[in-house]
Coordinates of C-alpha atoms in Angstrom, one line a residue:
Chain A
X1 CA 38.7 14.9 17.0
X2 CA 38.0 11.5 17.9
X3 CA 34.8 10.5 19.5
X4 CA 36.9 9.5 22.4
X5 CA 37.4 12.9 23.2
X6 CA 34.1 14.1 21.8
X7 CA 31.3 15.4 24.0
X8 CA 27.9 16.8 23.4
X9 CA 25.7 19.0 25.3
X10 CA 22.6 18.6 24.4
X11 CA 20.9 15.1 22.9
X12 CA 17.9 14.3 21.0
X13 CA 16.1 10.6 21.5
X14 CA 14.1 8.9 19.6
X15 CA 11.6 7.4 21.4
X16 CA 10.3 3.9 20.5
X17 CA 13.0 0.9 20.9
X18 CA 14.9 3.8 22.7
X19 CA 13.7 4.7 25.6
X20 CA 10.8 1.8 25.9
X21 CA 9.2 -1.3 23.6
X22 CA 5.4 -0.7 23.9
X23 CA 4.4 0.0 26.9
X24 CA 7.9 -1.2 28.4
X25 CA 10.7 1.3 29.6
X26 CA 14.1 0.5 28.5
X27 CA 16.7 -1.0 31.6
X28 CA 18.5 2.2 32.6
X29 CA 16.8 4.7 30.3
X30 CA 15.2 6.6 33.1
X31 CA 18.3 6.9 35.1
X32 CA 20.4 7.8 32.2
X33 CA 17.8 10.9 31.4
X34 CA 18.3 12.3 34.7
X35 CA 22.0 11.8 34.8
X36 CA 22.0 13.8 31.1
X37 CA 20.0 16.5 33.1
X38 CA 22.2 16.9 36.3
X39 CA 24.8 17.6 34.0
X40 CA 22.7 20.2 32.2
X41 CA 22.3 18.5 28.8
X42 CA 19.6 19.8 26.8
X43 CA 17.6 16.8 26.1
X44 CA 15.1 16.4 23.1
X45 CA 12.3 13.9 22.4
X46 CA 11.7 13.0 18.5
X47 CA 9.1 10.1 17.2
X48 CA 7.5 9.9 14.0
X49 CA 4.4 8.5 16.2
X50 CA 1.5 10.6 15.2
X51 CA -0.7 9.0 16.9
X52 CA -0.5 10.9 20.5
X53 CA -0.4 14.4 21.6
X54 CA 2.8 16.1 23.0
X55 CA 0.7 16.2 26.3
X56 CA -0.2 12.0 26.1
X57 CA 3.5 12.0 25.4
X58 CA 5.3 13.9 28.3
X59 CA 2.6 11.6 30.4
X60 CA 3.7 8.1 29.0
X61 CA 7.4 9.2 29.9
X62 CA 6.5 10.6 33.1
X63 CA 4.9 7.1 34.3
X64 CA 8.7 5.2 33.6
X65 CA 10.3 8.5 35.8
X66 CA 11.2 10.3 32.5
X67 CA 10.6 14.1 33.2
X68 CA 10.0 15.9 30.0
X69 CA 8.6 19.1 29.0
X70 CA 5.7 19.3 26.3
X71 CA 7.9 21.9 24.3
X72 CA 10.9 19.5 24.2
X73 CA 8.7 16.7 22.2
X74 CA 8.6 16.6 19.0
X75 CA 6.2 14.0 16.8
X76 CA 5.1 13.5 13.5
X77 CA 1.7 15.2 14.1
X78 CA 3.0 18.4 16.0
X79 CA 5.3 18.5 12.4
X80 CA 2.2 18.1 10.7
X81 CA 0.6 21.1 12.5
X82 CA 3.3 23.2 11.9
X83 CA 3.7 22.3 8.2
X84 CA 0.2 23.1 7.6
X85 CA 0.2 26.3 9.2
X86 CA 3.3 27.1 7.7
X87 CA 2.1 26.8 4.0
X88 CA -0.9 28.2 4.8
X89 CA -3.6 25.1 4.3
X90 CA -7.0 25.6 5.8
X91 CA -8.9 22.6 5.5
X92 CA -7.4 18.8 5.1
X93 CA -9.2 15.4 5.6
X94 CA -7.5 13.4 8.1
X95 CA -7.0 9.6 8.1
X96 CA -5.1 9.3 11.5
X97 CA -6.0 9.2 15.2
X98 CA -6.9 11.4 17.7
X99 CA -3.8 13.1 18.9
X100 CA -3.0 13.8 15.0
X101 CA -6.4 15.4 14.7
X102 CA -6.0 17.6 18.3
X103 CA -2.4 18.9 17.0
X104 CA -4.0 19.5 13.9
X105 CA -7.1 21.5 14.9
X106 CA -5.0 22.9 18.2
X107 CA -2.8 25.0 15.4
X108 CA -6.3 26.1 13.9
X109 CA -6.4 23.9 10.8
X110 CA -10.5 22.9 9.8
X111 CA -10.8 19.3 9.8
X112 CA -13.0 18.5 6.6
X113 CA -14.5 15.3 4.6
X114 CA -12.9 14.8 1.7
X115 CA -13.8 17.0 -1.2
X116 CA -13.4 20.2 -0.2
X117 CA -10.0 19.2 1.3
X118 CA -6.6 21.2 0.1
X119 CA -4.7 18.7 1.6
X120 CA -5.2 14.6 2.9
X121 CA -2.9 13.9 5.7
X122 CA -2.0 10.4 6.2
X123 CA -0.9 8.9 9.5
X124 CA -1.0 5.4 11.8
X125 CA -4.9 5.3 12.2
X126 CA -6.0 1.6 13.8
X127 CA -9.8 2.6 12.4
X128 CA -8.6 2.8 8.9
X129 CA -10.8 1.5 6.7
X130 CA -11.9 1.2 3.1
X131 CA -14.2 4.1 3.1
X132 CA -11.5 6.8 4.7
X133 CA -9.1 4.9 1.8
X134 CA -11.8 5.6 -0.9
X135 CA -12.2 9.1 0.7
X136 CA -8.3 10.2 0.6
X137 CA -7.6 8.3 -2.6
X138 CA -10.7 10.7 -4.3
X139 CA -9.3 13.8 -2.9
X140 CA -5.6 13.4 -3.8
X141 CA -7.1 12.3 -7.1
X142 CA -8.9 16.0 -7.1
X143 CA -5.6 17.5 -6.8
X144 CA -5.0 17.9 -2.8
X145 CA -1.6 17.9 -1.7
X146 CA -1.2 14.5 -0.4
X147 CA 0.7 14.5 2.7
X148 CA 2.3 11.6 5.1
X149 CA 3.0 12.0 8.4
X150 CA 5.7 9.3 8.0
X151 CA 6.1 6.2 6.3
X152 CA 7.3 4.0 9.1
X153 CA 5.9 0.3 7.2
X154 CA 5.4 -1.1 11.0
X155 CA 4.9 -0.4 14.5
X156 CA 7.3 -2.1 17.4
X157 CA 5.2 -3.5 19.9
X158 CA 6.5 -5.5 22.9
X159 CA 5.4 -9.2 21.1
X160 CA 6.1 -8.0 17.5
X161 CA 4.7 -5.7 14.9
X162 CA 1.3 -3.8 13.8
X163 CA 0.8 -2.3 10.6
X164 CA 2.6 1.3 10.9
X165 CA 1.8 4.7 9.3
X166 CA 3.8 3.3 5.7
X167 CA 0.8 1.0 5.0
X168 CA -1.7 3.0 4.7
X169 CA 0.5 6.0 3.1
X170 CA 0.9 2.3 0.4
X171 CA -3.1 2.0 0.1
X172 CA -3.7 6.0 -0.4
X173 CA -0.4 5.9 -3.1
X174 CA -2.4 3.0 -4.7
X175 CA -5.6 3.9 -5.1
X176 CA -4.8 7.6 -6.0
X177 CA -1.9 7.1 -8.4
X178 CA 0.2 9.8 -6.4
X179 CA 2.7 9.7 -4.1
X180 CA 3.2 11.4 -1.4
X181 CA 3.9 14.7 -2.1
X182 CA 5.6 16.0 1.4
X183 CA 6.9 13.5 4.6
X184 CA 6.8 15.0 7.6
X185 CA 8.7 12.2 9.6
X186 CA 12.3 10.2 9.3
X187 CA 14.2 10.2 7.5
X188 CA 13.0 13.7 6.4
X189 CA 14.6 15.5 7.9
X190 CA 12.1 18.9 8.5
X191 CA 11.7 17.4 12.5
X192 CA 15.1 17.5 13.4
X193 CA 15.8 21.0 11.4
X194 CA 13.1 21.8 13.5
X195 CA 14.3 21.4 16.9
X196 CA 17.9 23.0 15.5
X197 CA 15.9 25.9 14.5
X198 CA 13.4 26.1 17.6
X199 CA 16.5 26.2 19.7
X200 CA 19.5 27.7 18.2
X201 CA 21.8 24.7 18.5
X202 CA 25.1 24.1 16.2
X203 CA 24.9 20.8 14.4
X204 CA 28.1 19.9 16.1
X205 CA 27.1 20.0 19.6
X206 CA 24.0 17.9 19.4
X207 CA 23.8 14.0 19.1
X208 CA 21.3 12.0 18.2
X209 CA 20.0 8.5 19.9
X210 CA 18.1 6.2 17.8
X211 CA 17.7 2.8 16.7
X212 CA 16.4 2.3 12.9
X213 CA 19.1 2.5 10.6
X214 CA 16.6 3.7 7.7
X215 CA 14.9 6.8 9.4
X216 CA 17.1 7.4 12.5
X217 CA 21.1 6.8 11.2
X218 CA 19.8 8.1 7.9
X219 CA 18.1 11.7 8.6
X220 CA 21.0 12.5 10.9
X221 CA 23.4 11.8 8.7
X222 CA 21.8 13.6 5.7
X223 CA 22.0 17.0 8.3
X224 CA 25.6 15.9 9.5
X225 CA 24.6 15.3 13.2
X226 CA 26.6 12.3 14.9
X227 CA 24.4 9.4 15.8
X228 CA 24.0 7.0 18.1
X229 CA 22.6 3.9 17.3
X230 CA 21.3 1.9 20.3
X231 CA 20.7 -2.1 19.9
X232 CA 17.3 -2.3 22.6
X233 CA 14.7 -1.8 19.0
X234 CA 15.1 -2.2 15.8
X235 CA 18.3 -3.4 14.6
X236 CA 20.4 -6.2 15.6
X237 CA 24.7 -5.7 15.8
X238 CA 24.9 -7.5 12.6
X239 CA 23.0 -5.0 10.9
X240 CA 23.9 -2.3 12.5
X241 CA 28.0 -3.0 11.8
X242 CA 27.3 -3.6 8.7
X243 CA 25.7 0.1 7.7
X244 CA 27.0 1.4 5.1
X245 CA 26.9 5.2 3.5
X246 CA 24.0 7.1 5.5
X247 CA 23.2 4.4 7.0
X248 CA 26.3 4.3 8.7
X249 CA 26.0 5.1 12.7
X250 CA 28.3 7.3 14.3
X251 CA 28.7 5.1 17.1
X252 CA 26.8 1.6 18.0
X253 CA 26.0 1.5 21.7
X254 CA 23.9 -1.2 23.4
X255 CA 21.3 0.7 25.1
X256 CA 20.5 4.2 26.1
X257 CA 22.7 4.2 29.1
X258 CA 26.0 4.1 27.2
X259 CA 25.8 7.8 26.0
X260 CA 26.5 9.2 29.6
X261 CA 30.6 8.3 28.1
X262 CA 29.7 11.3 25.4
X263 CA 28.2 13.5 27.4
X264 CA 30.0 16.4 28.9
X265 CA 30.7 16.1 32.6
X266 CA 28.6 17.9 35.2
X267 CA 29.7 21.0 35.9
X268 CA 28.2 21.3 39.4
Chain B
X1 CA -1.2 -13.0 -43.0
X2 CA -2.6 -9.4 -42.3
X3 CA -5.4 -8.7 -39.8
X4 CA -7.9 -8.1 -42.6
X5 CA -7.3 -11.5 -44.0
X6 CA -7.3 -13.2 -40.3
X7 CA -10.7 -14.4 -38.6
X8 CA -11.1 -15.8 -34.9
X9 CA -13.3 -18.5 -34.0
X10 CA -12.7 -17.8 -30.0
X11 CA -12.7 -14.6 -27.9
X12 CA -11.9 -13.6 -24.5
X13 CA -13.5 -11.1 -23.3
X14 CA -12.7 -8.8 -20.5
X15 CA -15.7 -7.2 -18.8
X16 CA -15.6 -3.7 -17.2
X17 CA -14.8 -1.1 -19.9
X18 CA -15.7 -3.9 -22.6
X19 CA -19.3 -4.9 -21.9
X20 CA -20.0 -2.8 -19.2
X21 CA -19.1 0.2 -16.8
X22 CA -20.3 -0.4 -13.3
X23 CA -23.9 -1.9 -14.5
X24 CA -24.6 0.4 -17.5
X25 CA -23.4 -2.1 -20.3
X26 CA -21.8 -0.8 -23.3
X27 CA -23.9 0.1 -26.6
X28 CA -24.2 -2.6 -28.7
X29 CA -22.3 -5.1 -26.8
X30 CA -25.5 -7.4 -26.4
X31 CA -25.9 -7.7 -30.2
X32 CA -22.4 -8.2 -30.7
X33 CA -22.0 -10.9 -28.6
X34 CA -25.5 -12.6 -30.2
X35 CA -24.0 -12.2 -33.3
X36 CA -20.8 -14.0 -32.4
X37 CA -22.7 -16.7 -31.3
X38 CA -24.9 -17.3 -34.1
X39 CA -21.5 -17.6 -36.2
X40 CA -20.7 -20.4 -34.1
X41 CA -17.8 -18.3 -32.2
X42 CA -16.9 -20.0 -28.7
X43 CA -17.4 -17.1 -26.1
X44 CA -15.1 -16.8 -22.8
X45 CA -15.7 -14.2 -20.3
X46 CA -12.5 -12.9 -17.7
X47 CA -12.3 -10.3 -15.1
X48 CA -9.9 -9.9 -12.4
X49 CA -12.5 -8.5 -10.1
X50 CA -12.9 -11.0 -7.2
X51 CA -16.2 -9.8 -5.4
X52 CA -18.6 -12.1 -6.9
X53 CA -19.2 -15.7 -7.6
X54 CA -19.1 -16.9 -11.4
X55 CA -23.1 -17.4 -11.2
X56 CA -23.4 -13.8 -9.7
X57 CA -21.6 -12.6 -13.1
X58 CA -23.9 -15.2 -15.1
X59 CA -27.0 -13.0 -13.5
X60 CA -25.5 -9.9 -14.3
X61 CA -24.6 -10.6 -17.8
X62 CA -28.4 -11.9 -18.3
X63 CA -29.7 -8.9 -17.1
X64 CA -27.7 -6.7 -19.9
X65 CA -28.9 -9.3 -22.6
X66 CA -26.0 -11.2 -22.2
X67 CA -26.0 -15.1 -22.6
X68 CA -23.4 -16.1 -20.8
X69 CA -22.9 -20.0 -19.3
X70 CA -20.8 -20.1 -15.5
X71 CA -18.4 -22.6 -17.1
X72 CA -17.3 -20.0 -20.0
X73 CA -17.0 -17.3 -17.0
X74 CA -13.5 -17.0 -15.5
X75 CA -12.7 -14.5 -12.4
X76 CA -9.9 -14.4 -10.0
X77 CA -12.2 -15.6 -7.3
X78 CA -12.4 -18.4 -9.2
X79 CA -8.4 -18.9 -10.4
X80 CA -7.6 -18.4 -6.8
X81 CA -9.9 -21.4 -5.6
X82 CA -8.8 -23.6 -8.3
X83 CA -5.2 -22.6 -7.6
X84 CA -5.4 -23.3 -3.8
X85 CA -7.0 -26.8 -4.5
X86 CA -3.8 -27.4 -7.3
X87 CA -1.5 -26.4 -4.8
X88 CA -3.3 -28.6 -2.0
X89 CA -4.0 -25.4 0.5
X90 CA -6.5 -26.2 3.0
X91 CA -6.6 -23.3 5.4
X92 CA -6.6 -19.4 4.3
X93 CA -7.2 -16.3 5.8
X94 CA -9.0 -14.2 3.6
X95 CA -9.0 -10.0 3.0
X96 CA -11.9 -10.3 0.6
X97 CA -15.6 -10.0 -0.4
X98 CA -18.5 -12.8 -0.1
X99 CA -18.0 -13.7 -4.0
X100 CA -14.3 -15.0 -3.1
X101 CA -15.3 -16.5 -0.2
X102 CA -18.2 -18.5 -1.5
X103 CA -15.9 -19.8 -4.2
X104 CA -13.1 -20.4 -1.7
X105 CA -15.4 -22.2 0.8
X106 CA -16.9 -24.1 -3.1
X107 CA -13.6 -25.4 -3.8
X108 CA -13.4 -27.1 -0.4
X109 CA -10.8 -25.1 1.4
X110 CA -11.1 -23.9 4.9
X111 CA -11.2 -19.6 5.8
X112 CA -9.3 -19.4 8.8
X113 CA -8.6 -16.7 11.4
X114 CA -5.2 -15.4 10.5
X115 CA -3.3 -17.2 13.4
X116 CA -3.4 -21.1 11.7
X117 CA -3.3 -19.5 8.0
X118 CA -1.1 -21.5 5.3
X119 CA -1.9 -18.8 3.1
X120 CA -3.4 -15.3 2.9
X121 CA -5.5 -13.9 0.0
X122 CA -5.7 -10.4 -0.5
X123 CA -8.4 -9.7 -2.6
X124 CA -11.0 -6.1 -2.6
X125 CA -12.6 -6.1 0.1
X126 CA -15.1 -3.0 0.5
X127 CA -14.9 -3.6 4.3
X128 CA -11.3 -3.5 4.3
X129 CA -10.2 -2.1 7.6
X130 CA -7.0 -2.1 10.3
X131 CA -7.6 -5.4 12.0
X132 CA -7.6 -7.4 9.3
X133 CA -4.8 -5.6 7.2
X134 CA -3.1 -6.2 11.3
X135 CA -4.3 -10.4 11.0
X136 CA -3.2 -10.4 6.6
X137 CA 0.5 -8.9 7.9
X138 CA 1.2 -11.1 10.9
X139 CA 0.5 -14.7 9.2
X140 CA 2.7 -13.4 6.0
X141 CA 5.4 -12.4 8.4
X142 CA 4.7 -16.1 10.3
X143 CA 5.1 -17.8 6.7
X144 CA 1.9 -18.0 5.1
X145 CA 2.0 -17.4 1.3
X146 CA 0.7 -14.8 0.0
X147 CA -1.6 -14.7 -3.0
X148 CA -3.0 -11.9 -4.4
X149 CA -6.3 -12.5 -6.4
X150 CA -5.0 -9.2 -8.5
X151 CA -3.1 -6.0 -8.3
X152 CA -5.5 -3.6 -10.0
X153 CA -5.4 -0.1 -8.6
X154 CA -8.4 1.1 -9.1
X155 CA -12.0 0.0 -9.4
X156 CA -13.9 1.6 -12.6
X157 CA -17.0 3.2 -12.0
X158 CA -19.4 5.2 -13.9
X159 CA -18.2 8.7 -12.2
X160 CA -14.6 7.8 -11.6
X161 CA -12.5 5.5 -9.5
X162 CA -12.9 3.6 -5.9
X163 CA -9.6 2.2 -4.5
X164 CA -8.9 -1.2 -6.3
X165 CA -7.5 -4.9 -4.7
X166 CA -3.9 -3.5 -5.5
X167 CA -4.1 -0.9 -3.0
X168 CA -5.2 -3.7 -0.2
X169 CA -2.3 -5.5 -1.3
X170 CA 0.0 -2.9 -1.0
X171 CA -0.8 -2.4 2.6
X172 CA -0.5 -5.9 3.2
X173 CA 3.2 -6.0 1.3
X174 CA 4.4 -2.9 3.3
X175 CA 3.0 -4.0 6.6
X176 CA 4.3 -7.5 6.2
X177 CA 7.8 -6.5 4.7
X178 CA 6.4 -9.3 1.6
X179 CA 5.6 -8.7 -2.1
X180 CA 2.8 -11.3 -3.1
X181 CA 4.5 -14.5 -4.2
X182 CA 1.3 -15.5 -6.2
X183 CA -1.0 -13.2 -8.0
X184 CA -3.8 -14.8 -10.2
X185 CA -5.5 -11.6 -12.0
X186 CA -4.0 -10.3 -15.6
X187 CA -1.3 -9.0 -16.4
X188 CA -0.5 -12.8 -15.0
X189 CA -1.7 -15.2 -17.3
X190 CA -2.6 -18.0 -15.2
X191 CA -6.5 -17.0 -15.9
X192 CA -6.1 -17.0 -19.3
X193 CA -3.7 -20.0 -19.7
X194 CA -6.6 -21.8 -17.3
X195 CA -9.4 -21.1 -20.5
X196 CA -7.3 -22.1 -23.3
X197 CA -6.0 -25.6 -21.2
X198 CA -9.5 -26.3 -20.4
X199 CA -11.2 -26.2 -23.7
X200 CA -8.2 -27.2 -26.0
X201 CA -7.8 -23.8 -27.5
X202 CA -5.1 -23.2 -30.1
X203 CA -3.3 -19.7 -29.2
X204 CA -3.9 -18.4 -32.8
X205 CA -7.4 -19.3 -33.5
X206 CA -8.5 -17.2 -30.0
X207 CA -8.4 -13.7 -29.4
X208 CA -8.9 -11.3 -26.3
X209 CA -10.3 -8.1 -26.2
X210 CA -10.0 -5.9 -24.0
X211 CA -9.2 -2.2 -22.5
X212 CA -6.2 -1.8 -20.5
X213 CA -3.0 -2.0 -21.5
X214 CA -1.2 -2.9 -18.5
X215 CA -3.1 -6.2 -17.9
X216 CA -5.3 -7.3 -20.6
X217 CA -2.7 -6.4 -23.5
X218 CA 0.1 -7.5 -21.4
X219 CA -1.0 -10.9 -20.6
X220 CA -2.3 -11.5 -24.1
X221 CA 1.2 -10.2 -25.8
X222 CA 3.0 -12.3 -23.1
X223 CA 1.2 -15.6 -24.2
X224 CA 1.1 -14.7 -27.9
X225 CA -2.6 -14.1 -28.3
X226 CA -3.8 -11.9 -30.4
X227 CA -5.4 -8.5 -28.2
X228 CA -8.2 -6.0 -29.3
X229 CA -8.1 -2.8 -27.4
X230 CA -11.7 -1.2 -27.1
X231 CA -11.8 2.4 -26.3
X232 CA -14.9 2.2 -23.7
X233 CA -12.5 1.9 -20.7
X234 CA -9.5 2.6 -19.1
X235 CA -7.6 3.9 -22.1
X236 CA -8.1 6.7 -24.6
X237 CA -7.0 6.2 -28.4
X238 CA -4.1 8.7 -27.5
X239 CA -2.6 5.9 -25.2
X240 CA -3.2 3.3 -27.2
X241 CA -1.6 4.3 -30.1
X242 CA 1.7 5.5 -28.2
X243 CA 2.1 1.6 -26.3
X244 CA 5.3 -0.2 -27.2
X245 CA 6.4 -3.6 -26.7
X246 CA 4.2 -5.6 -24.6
X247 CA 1.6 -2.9 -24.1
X248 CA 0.9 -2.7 -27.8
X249 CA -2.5 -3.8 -29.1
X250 CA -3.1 -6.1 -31.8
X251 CA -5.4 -4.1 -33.1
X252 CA -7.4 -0.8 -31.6
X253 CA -11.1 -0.6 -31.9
X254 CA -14.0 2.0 -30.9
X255 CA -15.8 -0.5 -28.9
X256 CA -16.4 -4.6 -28.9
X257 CA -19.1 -4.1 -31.8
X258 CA -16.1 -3.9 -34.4
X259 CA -14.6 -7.5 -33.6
X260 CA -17.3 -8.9 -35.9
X261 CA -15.1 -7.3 -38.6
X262 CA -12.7 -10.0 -37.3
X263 CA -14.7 -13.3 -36.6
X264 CA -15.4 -16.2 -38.4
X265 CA -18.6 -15.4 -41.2
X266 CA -22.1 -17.1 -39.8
X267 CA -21.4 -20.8 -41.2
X268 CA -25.4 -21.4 -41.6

């Protein structure tokens, strides 16, 4: 079938360069959300942000007029959680923020210093420093299971970029000798799984919106899920036409708004 | 001729895991070095470590018996100073310790906030933290060259390992989307190429000992010097007898006592 004639019902977004740039919503984004749910699409939120909470989440999209649901957002640090619980690890140290640390001890994991750890979890943390480095890097060394939230090398902000999860994921790699052993983020693919899982959909019915050609195009094509990729983040039309092999995006589209044309048709 | 015929009237030595671990020197190394001396043997001293000036290493050497004069002591503080000056570099932001800065600020060259940087050296810096991985990232991305002062891993120690320069490099590469497009320290052999310039040194009559095999036997087998590998560091006899090709020692030793096997006989 062609995508002409293709719809889906239910849609999962990436977040950053998707539906905002910082702190600044996308033109249309909001509008194109609600449309999506007057026609009962199911709509899913995916970052590899572990820096937040699903709670600081559904309010950040509730202040640009995005309604979401806490169990419809899915990060990096919520995956975390999971993971650990999951495999059964009972204490990790932790060089990440706040919201990574609340999921974490939220799904009952101890939080621990560094040598009694069984697993170091890495994530975005602007108070890295040398001694959490020297910390993680000793631990992993000891054996724990060394553990990335995601490796995203920066962080889109609305005048450029910050150093993202990636570089410190590079330091702790480094200084232990090891690399990471398990990645909870893009272009793993264990998020996206997830919300399949969670929710009972059929690859075939669900698209997803995203704008990075390395952890968006790339984990939904290594599942077989169509992509969108939208041109509002990180990747130009140049680059984005040019996408070869996984890479490839299902469709280019040049913001957010455009998928209302793949989306079924409201039934009221 | 065979080694056992062959006699050096120059050596190069490397410092942690040949005279020293952290500040417990190695046995004998004192005498050693004494006896070198009264044979007339020209003594050069060469460590990539960048935290302290050339004078702090002269103190430190003193205080382990070691007579050591600044102008025979070469560090990458130092090769990155003199390369800046040869490269006419006037402003740099600097990830680093006070050593490196001192011999920055020695060699006339200005430390900059990151924003006006022509160049950004990324040395170990113990108080290595987000903000200025954040400042290191932006002025490579706006341009500035960077120069590693060197890419070691790790930091030896008496019980084990702290993170080394290479894993505040690595951050600054990932963040900045930039490998290093200058890196002073061994396995490069600007350092070394610097001693045997500046005193006139003919590659065969010099030799350098050392005890890693991915820097100090690389960069002497690159240059064509002949390499000792001591077995008081970084790498067991094991590993030392298995390197190929570049890695490959000259010659393996217990420890830096045995090179007076190897020097010139006293000539009083």
């Amino acid at each position: 079938m062609s995508l002409a004639m293709r719809t889906f019902s239910s849609f999962i977004f990436d977040l950053d360069g998707v539906l905002y740039l910082g702190s600044t919503p996308i033109r249309g984004a909001a509008e194109a959300l609600c449309e999506l749910g007057r026609r009962n699409c199911r709509i899913f939120f995916l970052t590899n942000n572990a820096t937040k909470t699903r709670g600081q989440y559904r309010k950040k999209l509730a202040a640009m007029g995005i309604d979401a649901k806490k169990k419809h957002i899915y990060t990096s640090a919520y995956g975390t959680a999971k993971y650990l619980v999951q495999e059964k690890i009972r204490k990790v140290f932790v060089v990440g923020e706040a919201g990574l640390k609340r999921e974490i001890r939220g799904a009952g994991v101890r939080i621990c210093t560094g040598e009694e750890a069984d697993a170091v979890v890495v994530g975005l943390d602007r108070k890295f420093d040398y001694k959490k480095l020297a910390h993680a890097a000793s631990a992993i060394r000891n054996g724990a299971l060394f553990i990335a939230t995601n490796t995203d090398a920066t962080l889109p902000l609305e005048n450029g970029f910050a150093p993202g999860a990636g570089a410190m994921v590079e330091a702790a790699a480094t200084a232990s000798g090891k690399r990471p052993e398990v990645i909870i983020g893009k272009p793993q693919t264990f998020l996206i799984e997830d919300i399949l899982d969670e929710n009972d959909f059929q690859k075939r019915e669900v698209a997803f919106v995203g704008d990075r050609l390395d952890t968006d195009m790339l984990a939904s094509n290594k599942l077989g899920i169509f992509s969108f990729c939208v041109l509002t983040g990180s990747t130009d039309k140049h680059s984005a036409s040019r996408a070869r092999g996984l890479y490839k995006p299902g469709k280019i589209i040049k913001s957010v708004e455009e998928v209302l044309k793949y989306a079924k048709e409201a039934t009221d």
